[in-house]
C-alpha positions as a printed Julia matrix, in Angstrom:
178×3 Matrix{Float64}:
   2.55   58.17   73.51
   0.02   57.65   70.71
   2.63   57.5    67.84
   4.52   54.36   70.54
   1.29   52.39   70.72
   0.93   52.52   67.56
   4.4    51.75   66.73
   4.04   48.98   69.0
   1.14   47.66   67.58
   1.99   47.52   64.01
   5.43   45.3    65.35
   3.16   43.24   66.87
   0.91   42.66   64.17
   4.3    42.18   61.88
   5.34   39.72   64.12
   2.18   37.35   64.33
   1.93   38.05   60.95
   5.57   36.59   60.84
   4.57   33.57   62.9
   1.6    32.33   61.54
   3.4    32.18   58.27
   6.42   30.72   59.52
   4.33   27.95   61.13
   2.08   27.57   58.34
   5.12   26.36   56.34
   6.47   24.03   58.76
   3.12   22.49   58.6
   3.32   22.03   54.39
   6.71   21.07   54.83
   6.03   18.06   57.4
   6.12   14.89   54.97
   2.53   13.76   54.96
   2.35   10.2    56.33
  -0.86    8.3    55.14
  -1.99    5.25   57.13
  -3.51    2.15   56.76
  -6.73    1.96   57.83
  -7.12   -2.16   59.17
 -11.26   -1.59   58.77
 -12.46   -2.27   55.21
 -14.12    0.38   53.8
 -17.51   -0.21   52.14
 -17.02   -1.21   47.71
 -18.98   -0.17   45.38
 -20.54   -3.6    44.41
 -21.44   -1.82   40.46
 -18.49   -3.35   37.89
 -16.72   -0.72   36.81
 -17.92    0.55   33.56
 -15.18   -0.38   31.21
 -14.72    0.96   27.63
 -13.31   -2.2    25.54
 -10.45   -1.32   23.1
 -11.56   -0.87   19.53
 -10.77   -4.29   17.49
  -9.97   -3.83   14.01
 -11.89   -6.62   12.26
  -9.9    -8.3     9.51
 -11.12   -9.36    6.58
 -11.36  -12.94    6.1
  -9.19  -14.16    3.27
 -11.13  -15.89    0.6
  -9.8   -19.05   -1.1
  -9.33  -18.13   -4.89
  -9.09  -21.8    -5.05
 -12.62  -22.93   -4.3
 -13.9   -19.1    -6.25
 -12.61  -21.09   -9.21
 -14.09  -24.46   -8.48
 -17.17  -22.95   -8.04
 -16.9   -20.46  -10.62
 -16.47  -23.31  -12.64
 -18.88  -25.4   -12.07
 -21.51  -22.91  -11.99
 -20.47  -21.64  -15.77
 -20.14  -17.77  -14.32
 -16.63  -17.52  -15.13
 -17.17  -13.28  -15.18
 -16.6   -13.81  -11.95
 -13.34  -14.93  -12.28
 -12.71  -11.13  -13.51
 -11.61   -9.3    -9.31
  -9.38  -12.91   -9.14
  -7.26  -12.24  -12.76
  -4.05  -10.74  -13.02
  -4.04   -7.97  -15.63
  -2.45  -10.18  -18.07
  -3.16  -14.1   -18.74
  -1.27  -16.75  -19.88
  -3.92  -19.21  -21.56
  -3.06  -22.35  -23.3
  -6.18  -24.54  -25.23
  -4.62  -27.85  -26.01
  -4.97  -29.58  -29.69
  -4.39  -25.81  -30.98
  -2.25  -22.77  -31.13
  -4.62  -20.21  -29.0
  -3.94  -17.58  -27.22
  -0.31  -17.2   -25.15
  -0.23  -14.18  -23.09
  -3.73  -11.89  -23.42
  -5.85   -9.51  -21.05
  -7.81  -10.12  -18.24
 -10.86   -9.11  -20.66
  -9.69  -11.46  -23.4
  -8.79  -14.6   -21.07
 -12.2   -14.24  -19.07
 -14.01  -14.72  -22.55
 -12.08  -17.88  -23.14
 -13.29  -19.74  -20.36
 -16.29  -19.55  -22.6
 -14.48  -22.82  -23.99
 -15.35  -24.49  -20.89
 -19.76  -23.76  -21.55
 -20.34  -28.22  -22.98
 -18.42  -28.83  -19.67
 -20.5   -30.18  -16.9
 -20.39  -32.03  -13.52
 -16.69  -30.92  -12.87
 -14.29  -32.51  -10.15
 -11.22  -30.95   -8.43
 -10.57  -33.44   -6.28
  -6.58  -34.47   -6.63
  -7.69  -37.84   -5.67
  -9.18  -38.4    -8.82
  -7.35  -40.73  -10.45
  -7.17  -39.14  -13.96
  -5.89  -35.75  -12.25
  -3.41  -37.68  -10.41
  -2.19  -38.98  -14.08
  -2.49  -35.9   -15.48
   0.0   -33.99  -13.16
   2.25  -37.61  -13.64
   2.59  -37.27  -17.16
   2.67  -32.9   -17.2
   3.87  -31.76  -14.35
   4.27  -28.74  -15.41
   0.54  -27.68  -16.38
  -1.04  -29.95  -14.48
   0.66  -30.39  -11.39
   1.66  -29.17   -8.14
   0.94  -25.6    -7.52
  -2.2   -25.89  -10.28
  -5.75  -25.79   -9.73
  -6.79  -28.72  -11.91
 -10.67  -29.96  -13.1
 -11.47  -32.71  -14.89
 -15.16  -33.16  -16.2
 -17.64  -35.9   -16.89
 -17.79  -35.11  -20.31
 -13.61  -35.43  -20.52
 -12.45  -31.47  -20.44
  -9.94  -29.82  -18.34
  -8.88  -27.03  -17.03
  -6.14  -26.21  -14.97
  -5.3   -22.55  -13.07
  -2.21  -21.23  -11.67
  -2.27  -18.15   -8.78
   0.87  -15.39   -8.57
   2.08  -14.75   -5.72
  -0.51  -12.3    -4.52
  -3.19  -14.76   -5.4
  -4.46  -13.95   -8.75
  -4.81  -16.38  -12.08
  -1.67  -16.03  -13.69
  -1.89  -18.45  -16.01
  -4.94  -21.5   -17.12
  -4.92  -24.4   -19.43
  -7.96  -25.25  -21.42
  -9.03  -28.88  -23.23
 -11.79  -30.59  -24.64
 -10.61  -33.88  -23.76
  -8.28  -35.06  -21.09
  -7.01  -37.92  -23.32
  -4.88  -35.12  -25.3
  -2.37  -35.47  -22.87
  -2.98  -39.4   -21.65
  -2.8   -41.3   -24.34
């Protein structure tokens, strides 16, 4: 009888375990539906800390024409070295100088303008307007042109990389305007 009781209890325990497993299986397979609460919940009054996206700083575009004007007016032509192409077409009006020369030579040639004073790069200047009409290929559209109060003249042309690719100098603008 002892074996019978032991067998019966074993079967009973197995059935309880199987029934429990079946019940738990049903509980997990039934889809859970969330109910929306009509009562408002408490909202934290502190704002969430938001981490801003990293912003990329764009370097401001340097106005090369303003740098040229400033360097010529201040006689600090060394400052133009960074704005020059590796080779520069240089023309000194009334002379055979210079043709295509290196950047270093082009900087050196700008000493020609040392006696010049009170530069005017205003495109509305009547002298510059007259030069643009008379010699448009060197003093017209696309050129940065300035005239000094003592008649010196300079014009600069930039390439596609915003570098000085050519310039023209004259001891007097009257060499070009009769």
